XYZ file of C-alpha atoms in Angstrom:
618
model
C -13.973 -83.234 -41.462
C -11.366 -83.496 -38.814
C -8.926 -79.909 -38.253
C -6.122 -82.202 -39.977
C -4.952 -84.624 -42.336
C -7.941 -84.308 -45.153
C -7.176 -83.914 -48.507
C -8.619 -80.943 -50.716
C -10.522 -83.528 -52.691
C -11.890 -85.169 -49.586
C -13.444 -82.095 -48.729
C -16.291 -82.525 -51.747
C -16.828 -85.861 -51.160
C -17.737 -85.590 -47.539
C -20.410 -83.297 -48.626
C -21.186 -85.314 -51.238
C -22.037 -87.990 -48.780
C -24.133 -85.841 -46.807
C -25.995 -83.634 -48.618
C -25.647 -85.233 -52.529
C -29.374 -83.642 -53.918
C -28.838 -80.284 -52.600
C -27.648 -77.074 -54.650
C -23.832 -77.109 -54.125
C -23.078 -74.454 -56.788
C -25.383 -72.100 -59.133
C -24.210 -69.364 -61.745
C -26.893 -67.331 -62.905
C -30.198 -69.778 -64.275
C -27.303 -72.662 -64.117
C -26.740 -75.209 -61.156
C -25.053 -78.266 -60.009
C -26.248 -80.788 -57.383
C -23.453 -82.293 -54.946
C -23.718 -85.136 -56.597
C -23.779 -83.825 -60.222
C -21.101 -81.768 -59.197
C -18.928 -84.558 -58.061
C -19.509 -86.795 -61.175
C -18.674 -84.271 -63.700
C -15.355 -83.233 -62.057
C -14.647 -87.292 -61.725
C -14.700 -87.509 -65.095
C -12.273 -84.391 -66.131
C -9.823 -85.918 -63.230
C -9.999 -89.436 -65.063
C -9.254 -87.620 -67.949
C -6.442 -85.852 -66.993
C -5.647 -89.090 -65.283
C -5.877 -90.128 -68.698
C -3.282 -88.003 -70.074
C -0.423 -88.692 -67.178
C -1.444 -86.023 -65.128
C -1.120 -86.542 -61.295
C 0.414 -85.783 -58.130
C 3.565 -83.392 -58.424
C 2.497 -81.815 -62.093
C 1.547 -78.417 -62.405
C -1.758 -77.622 -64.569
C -2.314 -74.585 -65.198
C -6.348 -73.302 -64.814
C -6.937 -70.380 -66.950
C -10.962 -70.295 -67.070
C -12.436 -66.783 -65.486
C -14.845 -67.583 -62.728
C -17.622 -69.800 -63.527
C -19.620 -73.029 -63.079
C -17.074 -74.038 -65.283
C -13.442 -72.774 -63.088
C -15.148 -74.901 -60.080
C -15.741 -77.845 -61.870
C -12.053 -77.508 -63.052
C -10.842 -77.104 -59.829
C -12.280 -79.913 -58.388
C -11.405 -82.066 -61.559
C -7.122 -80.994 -60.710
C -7.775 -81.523 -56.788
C -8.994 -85.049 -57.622
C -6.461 -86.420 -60.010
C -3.997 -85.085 -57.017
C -2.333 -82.401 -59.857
C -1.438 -79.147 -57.894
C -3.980 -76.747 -59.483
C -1.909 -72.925 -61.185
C -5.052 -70.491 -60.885
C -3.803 -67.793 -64.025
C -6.029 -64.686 -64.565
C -6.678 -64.759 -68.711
C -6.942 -61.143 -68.199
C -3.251 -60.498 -67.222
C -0.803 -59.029 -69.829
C 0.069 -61.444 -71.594
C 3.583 -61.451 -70.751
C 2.555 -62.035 -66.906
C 0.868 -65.603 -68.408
C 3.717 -66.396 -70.546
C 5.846 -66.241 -67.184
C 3.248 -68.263 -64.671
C 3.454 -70.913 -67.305
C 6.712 -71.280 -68.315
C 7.596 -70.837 -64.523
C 5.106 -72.807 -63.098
C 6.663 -75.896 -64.956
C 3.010 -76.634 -66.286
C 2.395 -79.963 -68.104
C -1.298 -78.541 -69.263
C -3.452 -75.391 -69.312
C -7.220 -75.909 -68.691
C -9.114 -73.008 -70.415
C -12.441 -72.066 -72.643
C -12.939 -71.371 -76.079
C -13.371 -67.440 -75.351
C -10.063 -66.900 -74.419
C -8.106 -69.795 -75.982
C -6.060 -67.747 -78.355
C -4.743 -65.697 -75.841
C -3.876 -68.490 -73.441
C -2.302 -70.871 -76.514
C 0.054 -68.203 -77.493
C 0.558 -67.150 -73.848
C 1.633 -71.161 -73.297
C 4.043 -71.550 -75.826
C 4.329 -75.092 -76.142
C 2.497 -76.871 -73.010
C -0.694 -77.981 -74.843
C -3.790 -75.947 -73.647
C -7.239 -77.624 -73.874
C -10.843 -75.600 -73.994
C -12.877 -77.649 -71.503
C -16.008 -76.214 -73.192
C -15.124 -77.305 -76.714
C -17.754 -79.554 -77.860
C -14.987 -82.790 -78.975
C -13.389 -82.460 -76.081
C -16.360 -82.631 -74.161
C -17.434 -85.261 -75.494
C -14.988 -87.529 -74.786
C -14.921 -86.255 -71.450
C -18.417 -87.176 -71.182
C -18.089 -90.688 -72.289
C -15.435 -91.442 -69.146
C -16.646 -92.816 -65.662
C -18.331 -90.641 -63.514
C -17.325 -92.774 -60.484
C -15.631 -91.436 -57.426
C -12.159 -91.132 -57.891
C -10.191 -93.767 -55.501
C -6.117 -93.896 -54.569
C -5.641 -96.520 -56.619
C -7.178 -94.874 -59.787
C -4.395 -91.772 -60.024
C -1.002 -91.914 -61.512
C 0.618 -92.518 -57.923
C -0.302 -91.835 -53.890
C -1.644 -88.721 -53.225
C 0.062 -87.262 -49.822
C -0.492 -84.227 -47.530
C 2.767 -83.178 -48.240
C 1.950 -82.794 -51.903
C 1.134 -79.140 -53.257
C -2.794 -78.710 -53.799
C -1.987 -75.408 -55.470
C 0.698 -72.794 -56.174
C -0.585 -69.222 -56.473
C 1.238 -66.431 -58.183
C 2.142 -63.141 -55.476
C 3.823 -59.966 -56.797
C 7.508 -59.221 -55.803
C 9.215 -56.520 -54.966
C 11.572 -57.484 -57.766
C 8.502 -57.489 -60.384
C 8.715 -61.162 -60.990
C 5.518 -62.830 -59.551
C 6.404 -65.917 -57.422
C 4.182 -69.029 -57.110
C 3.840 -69.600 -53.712
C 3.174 -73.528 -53.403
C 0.886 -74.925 -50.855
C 0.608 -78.207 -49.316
C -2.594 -80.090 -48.342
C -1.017 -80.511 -45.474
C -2.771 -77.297 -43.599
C -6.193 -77.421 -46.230
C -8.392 -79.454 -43.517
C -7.776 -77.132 -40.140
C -8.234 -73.864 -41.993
C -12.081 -75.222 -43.387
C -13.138 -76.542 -40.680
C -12.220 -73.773 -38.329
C -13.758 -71.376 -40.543
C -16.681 -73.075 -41.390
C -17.460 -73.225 -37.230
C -15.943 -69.862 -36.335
C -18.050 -68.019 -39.217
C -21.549 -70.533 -39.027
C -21.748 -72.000 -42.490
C -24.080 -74.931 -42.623
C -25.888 -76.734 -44.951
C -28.671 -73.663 -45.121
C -25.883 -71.247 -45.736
C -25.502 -69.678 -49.403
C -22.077 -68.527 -49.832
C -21.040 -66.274 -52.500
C -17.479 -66.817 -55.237
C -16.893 -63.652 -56.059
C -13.131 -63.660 -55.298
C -11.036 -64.150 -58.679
C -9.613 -67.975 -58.357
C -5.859 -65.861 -58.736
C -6.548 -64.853 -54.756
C -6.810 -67.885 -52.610
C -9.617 -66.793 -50.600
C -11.243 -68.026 -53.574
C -10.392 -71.078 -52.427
C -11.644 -70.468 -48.799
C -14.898 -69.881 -50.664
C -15.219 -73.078 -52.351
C -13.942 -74.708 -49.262
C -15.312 -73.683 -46.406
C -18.919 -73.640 -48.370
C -18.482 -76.978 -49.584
C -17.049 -78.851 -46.691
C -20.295 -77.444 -45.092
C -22.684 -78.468 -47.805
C -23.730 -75.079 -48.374
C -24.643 -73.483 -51.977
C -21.835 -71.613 -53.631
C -23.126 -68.517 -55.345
C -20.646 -67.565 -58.194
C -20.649 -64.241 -59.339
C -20.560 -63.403 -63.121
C -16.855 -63.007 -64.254
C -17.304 -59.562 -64.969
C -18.417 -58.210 -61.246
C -16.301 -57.469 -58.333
C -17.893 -54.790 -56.645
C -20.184 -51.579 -56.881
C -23.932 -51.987 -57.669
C -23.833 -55.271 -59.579
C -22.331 -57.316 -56.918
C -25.027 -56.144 -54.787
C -27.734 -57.289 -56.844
C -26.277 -60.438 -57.469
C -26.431 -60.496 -53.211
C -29.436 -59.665 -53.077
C -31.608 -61.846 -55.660
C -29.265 -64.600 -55.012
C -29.896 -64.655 -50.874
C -26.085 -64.706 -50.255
C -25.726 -65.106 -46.307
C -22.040 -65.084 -46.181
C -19.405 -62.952 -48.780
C -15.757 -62.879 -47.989
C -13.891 -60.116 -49.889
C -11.284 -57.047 -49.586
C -12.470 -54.337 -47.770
C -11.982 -51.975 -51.406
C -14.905 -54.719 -52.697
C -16.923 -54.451 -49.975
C -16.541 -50.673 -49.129
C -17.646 -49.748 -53.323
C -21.391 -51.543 -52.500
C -24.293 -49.987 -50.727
C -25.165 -52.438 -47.983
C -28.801 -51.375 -48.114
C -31.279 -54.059 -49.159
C -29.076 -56.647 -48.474
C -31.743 -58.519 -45.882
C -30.108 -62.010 -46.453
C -26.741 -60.985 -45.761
C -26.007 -62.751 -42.228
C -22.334 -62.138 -42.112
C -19.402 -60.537 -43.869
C -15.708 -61.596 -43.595
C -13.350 -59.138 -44.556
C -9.673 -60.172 -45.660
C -6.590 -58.479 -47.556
C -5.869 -55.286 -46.295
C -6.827 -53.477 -43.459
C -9.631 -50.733 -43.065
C -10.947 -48.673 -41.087
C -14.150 -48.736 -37.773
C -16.020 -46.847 -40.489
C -16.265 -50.057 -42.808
C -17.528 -52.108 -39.233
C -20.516 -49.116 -38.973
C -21.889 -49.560 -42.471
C -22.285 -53.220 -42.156
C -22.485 -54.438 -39.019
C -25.718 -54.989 -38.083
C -26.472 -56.076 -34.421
C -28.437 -59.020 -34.171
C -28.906 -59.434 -37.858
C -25.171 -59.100 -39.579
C -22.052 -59.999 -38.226
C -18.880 -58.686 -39.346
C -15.727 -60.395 -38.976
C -11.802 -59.548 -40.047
C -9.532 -62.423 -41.547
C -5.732 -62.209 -41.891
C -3.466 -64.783 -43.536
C -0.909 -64.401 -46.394
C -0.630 -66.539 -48.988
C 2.141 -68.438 -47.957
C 0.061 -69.480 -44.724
C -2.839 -71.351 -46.704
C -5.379 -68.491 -47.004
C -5.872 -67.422 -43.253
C -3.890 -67.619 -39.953
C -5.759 -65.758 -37.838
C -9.542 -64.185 -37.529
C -11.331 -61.918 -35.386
C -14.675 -61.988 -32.999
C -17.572 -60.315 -34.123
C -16.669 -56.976 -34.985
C -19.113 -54.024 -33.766
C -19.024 -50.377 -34.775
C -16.545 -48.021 -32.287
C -14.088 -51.111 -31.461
C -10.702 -51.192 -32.269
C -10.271 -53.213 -35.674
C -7.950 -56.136 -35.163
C -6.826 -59.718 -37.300
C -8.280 -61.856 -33.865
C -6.312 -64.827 -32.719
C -4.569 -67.553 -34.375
C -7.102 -69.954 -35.905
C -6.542 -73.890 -34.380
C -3.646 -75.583 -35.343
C -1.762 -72.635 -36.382
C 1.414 -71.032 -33.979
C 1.500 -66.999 -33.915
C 4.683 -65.216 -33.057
C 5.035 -61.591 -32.441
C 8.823 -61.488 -32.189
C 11.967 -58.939 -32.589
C 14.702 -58.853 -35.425
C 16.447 -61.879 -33.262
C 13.836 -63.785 -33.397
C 12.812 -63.281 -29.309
C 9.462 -62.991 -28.400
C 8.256 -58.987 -27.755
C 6.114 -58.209 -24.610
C 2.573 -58.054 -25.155
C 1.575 -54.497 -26.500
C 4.967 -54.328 -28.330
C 5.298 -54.230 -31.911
C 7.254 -56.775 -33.523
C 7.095 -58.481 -36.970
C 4.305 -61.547 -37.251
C 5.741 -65.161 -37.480
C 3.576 -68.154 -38.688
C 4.271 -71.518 -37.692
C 2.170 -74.916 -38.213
C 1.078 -77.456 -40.482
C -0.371 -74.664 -42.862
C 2.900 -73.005 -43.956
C 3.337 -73.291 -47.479
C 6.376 -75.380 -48.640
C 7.848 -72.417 -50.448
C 7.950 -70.370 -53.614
C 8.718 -72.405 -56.409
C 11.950 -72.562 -57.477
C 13.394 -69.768 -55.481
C 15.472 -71.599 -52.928
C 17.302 -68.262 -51.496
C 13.480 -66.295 -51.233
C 12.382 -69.297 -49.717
C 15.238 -69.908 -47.408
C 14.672 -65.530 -46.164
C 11.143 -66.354 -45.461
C 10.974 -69.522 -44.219
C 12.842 -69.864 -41.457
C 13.499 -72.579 -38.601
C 10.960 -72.668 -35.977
C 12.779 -71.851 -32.649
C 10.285 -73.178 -30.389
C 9.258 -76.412 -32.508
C 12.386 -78.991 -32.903
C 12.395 -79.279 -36.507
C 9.267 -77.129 -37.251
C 9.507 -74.262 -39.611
C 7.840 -70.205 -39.594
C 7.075 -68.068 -42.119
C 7.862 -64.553 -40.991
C 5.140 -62.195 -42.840
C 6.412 -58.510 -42.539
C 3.622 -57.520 -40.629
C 3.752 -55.632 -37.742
C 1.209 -56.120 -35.128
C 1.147 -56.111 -31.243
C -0.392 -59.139 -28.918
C -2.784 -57.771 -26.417
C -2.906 -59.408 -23.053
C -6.420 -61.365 -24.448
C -4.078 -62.995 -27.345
C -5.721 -60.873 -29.736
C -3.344 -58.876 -32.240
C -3.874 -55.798 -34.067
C -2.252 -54.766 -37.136
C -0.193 -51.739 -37.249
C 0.871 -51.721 -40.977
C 3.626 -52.548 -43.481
C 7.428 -50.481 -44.057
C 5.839 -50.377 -47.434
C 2.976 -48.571 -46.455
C 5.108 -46.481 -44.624
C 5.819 -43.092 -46.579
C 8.345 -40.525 -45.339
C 6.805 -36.483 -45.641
C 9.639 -34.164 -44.595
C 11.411 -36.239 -41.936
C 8.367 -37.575 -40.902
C 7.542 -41.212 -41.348
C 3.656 -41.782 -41.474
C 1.610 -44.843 -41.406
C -0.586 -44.154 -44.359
C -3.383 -46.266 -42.795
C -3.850 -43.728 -40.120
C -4.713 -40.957 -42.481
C -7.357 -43.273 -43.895
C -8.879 -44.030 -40.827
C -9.676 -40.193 -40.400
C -10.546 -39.691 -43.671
C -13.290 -42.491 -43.482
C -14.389 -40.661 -40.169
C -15.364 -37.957 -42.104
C -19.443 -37.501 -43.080
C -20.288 -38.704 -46.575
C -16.726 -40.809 -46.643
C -17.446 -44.206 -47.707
C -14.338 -45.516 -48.484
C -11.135 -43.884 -48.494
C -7.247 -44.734 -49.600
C -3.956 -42.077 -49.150
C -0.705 -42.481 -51.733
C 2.711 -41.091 -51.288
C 3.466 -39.403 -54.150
C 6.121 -37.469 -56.340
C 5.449 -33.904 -57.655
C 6.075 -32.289 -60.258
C 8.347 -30.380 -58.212
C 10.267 -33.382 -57.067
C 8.602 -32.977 -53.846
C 6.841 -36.191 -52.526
C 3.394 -35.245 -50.761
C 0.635 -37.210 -49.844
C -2.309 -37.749 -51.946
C -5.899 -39.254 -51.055
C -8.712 -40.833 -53.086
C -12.207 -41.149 -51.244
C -15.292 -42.577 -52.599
C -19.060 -41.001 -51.390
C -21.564 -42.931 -49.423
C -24.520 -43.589 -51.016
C -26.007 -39.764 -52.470
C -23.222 -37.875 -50.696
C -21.619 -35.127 -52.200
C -18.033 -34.791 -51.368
C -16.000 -31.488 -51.456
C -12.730 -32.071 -51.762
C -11.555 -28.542 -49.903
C -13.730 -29.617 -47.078
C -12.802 -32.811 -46.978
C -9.456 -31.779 -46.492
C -10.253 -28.995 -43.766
C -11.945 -31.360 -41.809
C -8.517 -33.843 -42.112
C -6.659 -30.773 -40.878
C -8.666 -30.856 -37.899
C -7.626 -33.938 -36.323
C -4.139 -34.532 -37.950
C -0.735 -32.470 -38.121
C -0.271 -30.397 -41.176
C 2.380 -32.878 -42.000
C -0.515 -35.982 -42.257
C -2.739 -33.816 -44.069
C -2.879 -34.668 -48.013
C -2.410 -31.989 -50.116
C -4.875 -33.473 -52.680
C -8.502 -35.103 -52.526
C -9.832 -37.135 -55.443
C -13.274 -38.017 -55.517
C -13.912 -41.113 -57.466
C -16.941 -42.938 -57.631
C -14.995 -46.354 -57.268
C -11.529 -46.913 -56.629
C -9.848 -48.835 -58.977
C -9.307 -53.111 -57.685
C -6.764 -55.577 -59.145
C -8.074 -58.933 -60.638
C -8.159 -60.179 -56.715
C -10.239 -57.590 -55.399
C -7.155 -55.428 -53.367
C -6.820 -51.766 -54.210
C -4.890 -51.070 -56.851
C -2.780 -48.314 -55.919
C -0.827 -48.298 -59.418
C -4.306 -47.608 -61.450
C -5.299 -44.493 -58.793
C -5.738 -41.386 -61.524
C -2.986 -38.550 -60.864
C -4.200 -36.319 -57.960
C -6.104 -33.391 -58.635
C -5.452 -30.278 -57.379
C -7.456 -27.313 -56.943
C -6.995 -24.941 -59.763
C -9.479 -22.003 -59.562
C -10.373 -19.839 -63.061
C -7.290 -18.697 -64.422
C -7.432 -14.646 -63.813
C -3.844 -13.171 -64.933
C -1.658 -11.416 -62.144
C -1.594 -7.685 -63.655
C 1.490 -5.710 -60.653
C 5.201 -6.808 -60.368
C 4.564 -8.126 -57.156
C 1.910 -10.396 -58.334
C 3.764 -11.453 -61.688
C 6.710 -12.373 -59.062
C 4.585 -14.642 -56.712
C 2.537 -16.270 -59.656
C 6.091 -17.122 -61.500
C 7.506 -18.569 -58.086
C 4.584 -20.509 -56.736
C 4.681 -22.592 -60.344
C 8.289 -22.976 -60.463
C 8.454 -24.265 -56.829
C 5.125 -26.093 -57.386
C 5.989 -27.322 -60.886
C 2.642 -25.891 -62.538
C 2.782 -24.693 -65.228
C 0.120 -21.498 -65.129
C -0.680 -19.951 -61.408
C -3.160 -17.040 -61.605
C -4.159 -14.969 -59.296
C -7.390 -17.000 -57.571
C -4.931 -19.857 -57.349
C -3.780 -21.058 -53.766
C -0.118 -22.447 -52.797
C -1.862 -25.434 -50.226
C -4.149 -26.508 -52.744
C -2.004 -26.703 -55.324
C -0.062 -29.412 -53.150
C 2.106 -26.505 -51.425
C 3.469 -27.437 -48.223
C 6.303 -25.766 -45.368
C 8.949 -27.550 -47.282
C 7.909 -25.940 -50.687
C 7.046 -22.954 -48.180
C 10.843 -22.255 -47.538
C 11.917 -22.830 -50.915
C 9.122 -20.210 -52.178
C 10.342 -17.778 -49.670
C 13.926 -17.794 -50.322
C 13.238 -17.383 -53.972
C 10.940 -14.512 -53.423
C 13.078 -12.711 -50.804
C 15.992 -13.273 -53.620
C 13.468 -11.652 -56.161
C 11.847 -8.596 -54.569
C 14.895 -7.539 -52.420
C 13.226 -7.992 -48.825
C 12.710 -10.658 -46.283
C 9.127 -12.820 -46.310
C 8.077 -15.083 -43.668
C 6.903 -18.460 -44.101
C 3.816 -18.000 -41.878
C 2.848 -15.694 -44.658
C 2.535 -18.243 -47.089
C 0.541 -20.205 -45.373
C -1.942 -17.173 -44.616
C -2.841 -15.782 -47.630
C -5.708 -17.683 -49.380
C -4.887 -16.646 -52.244
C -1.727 -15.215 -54.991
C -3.222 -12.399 -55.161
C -3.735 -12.159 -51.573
C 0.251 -13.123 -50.778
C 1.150 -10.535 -53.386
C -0.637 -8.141 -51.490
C 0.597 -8.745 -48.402
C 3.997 -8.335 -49.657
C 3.519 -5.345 -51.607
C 3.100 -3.440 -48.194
C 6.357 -2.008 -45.943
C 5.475 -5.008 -43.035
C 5.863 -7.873 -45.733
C 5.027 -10.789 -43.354
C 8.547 -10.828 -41.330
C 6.301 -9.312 -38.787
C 9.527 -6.233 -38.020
C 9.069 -4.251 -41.089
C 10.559 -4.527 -44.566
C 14.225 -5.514 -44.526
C 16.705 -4.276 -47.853
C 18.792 -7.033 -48.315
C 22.438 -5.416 -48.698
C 25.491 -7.072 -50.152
C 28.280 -7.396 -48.528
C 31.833 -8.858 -49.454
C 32.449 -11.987 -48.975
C 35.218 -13.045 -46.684
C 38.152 -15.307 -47.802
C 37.249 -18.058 -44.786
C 33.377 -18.697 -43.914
C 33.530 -19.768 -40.633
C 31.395 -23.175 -39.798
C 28.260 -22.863 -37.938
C 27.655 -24.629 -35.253
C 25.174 -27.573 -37.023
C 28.274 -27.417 -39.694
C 30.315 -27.830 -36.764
C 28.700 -30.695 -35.474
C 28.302 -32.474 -39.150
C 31.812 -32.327 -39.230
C 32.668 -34.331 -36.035
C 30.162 -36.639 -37.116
């Protein structure tokens, strides 16, 4: 149980040793002892062993969460194979790809989804563990421990426990392969910094394609603690919390979008909560922490750094939210585009060094040689620089500040999308909140925001927004609210921003304009706009109108009805019918009286103004 140098099948069989007749995983009415546990995986690793398969092959595990994915896992770890977690559920071109890129000599699955994995596999041979032959011959094998000498060679730190598929920005996933190298210090500094013992009943709920699955399995079962899995079909919401709460779970780690969709109500047994993923807002901390009773607790790691790199103290409501300190063993960088070290309270990009960096992405040599770069303050070490931006406070603690792509640029003005959140999730009623750049109809890109209710909360969406406007500048206000009653989640439990529903925006009853005036603004509002019907009830701000679209409106409607308009104008009227009013009156909103626009002629030579001026010496 030492910080390093333990293998990810060592980590069962210390527990086995220590606590082999107590509950080490239960699904539903089904359990496994330690020690039951251990002997049925021993005798899918001899199996595999069986078949060739050991350290340096790729097998891929297509089973949805279960009794039967853990016993799977274990079964790869232990016959030293380096386990290829593949959601069935992915299109089925997204499998074809893990496998054929993975380099996968077999694919683990079960009989309910074997069709769609077998065709997915093309012609690396996929087995249903739960199919009764197969299981029998399984069953017949030795359920002793599996020793060194017993696999197809040495199993070594340096050899890849898993490889987990990330999205890229090109839209071809890349397996990130990790080393057991790093496995041992992450557990066991977990398991102490978040209190799981023996008596501790930790839920699986993560999909096994999102490696703090993995932290899960491991950190419960290095501690000999009972692994709750969740049925395959639950992430979040009201199920999730009754699987909580008749199960006693005392510790969950999930996304904050899993967390934020349950009502923590009820939830007596619930002793602490780890949050990982993506960041979130003090509002989160306020609904479940619980002083004395429920600690909360923020986790940050990507992928490529074996599941976590650093975590936070005990989070209480009110305090800044930050990803803590570095866990033990692992080096934390805040440094500059030259790779210097940043003062403390600087922002700079996030650099992870230490034995639990990932060996790279599989086969992608020039990815791998961008992110994985030399370690300037360890001879012969290596980082991984993550793209985050944080800054290091004076206590070593660092707070994230965001992603460039959650970064979204709103008429010259380049907003951290997180921040909007945060205020939106200040908000009464708010339970969970999420903001989108997005592209109008009008070609305009405006920012739109989905926000799910607390618990019997009724949102409006008009007040919602109001009370935005009060704290933010009318540039960081979204010009659409959605209320859903769960935002959507991909298969490992992040938002999915791709599946949000187009933003709504507030159309009131269609009533037809009936004077020039009003025909004119109706017909210019929806061509700037893009709508396709304005009436007169209709607004220009809620129908995502904002100073940009402002201008263009009044330029078109100065060109239209021969006088000057104002953009504060806009902006005033409630209403079409309201703006067409206000036009249709000798002060139309220029504040100095109507103004006839009169031709002129055109000179041969425009002189330059001075901006053209100074665009041209540029």
């Amino acid at each position: 149980r030492g910080r390093r140098g333990v293998l990810l099948p060592q980590l069962l069989v210390s527990a086995v040793e220590s606590a082999g007749d107590a509950v080490a995983v239960v699904e539903g009415s089904r359990s496994l002892s330690y020690r039951e546990l251990d002997a049925v995986s021993s005798r899918w690793a001899r199996w595999l062993i069986g078949r060739g398969v050991g350290p340096g092959d790729a097998v891929v595990v297509a089973v949805p969460r279960s009794l039967e994915s853990v016993v799977v896992l274990w079964a790869v770890a232990k016959s030293g194979a380096t386990f290829v977690p593949v959601d069935p559920g992915y299109p089925a071109e997204r499998v074809q790809f893990m496998v054929a890129d993975s380099g996968a000599v077999l694919a683990l699955t079960v009989s309910s989804v074997a069709q769609v994995v077998a065709e997915a596999a093309g012609s690396v041979p996929v087995v249903a563990v739960d199919e009764v032959s197969v299981a029998a011959r399984v069953g017949q094998l030795s359920s002793r421990p599996v020793s060194y000498a017993d696999r197809v060679r040495s199993l070594e730190l340096s050899d890849a426990a898993w490889m987990i598929y990330t999205s890229g920005s090109t839209g071809r996933p890349k397996g990130v392969v990790v080393s057991h190298a790093g496995i041992g210090g992450v557990m066991s500094a977990e398991r102490e910094h978040f209190g799981v013992d023996g008596s501790s009943r930790v839920l699986h709920v993560c999909s096994p394609s999102f490696d703090v699955s993995l932290l899960e399995l491991g950190v419960g079962f290095s501690a000999g603690a009972t692994v709750v899995v969740a049925p395959a079909g639950v992430g979040g919401g009201p199920d999730l919390a009754d699987v909580i709460a008749s199960q006693s779970v005392s510790h969950v780690f999930m996304t904050p979008g899993a967390l934020g969709s349950m009502d923590p109500a009820g939830l007596d047994d619930l002793r602490v909560v780890v949050v990982a993923g993506e960041s979130f807002t003090p509002d989160l901390v306020r609904r479940w922490s619980v002083p004395g009773r429920r600690r909360f607790f923020n986790a940050y790691g990507p992928t490529e750094t074996t599941i976590l790199a650093t975590s936070s103290a005990e989070l209480v409501s009110d305090a800044p939210v930050v990803i803590g300190s570095a866990i033990a063993g692992v080096g934390a960088f805040v440094l500059d585009e030259r790779l210097r070290p940043v003062p403390e309270g600087v922002v700079g990009e996030l650099y992870v060094a230490g034995a639990q960096v990932a060996r790279g992405y599989h086969g992608r040599f020039g990815l791998t040689a961008a992110r994985f770069v030399a370690d300037p303050f360890t001879p012969g070490g290596r980082m991984y620089r993550t793209g985050d931006l944080v800054r290091r406070g004076g206590d070593g603690v660092f707070e994230y500040v965001g992603r460039s792509d959650f970064q979204v640029k709103i008429r010259g003005f380049r907003i951290e999308l997180g921040e909007i959140d945060a205020v939106l999730s200040s908000v009464p009623g708010v339970g969970f909140a999420v903001t989108v750049g997005a592209a109008l109809a009008s070609g305009e890109s405006a920012l739109v925001s989905y926000v799910v209710p607390e618990a019997g909360a009724v949102l409006d969406p008009a007040q919602v927004r109001a009370s935005v406007g009060e704290v933010l500048p009318g540039y960081m206000v979204p010009s659409s609210v959605t209320v859903l009653d769960e935002v959507p989640l991909t298969p490992v439990g992040k938002v999915d921003r791709a599946a949000l529903p187009a933003p709504v925006f507030e159309v009131a009853e269609y009533r037809a304009p009936r004077t020039s005036v009003e025909i004119a603004v109706a017909e210019e509002v929806a061509q700037v706009l893009g709508v396709e019907r304005v009436g007169l009830d209709d607004s220009f701000v809620d129908l995502g109108g904002n100073s940009l679209a402002a201008t263009r409106l009044v330029a078109r409607l100065s060109a239209r009805l021969g006088y000057r308009v104002a953009v504060p104008v806009v902006f005033e009227a409630s209403s079409v019918q309201e703006l067409a009013a206000r036009l249709d009156t000798d002060t139309a909103g220029a504040g100095v009286g109507s103004v006839v626009l009169a031709a002129r002629q055109r000179p041969e030579r425009v002189p330059l103004s001075l901006a053209q001026q100074r665009m041209w010496f540029l």
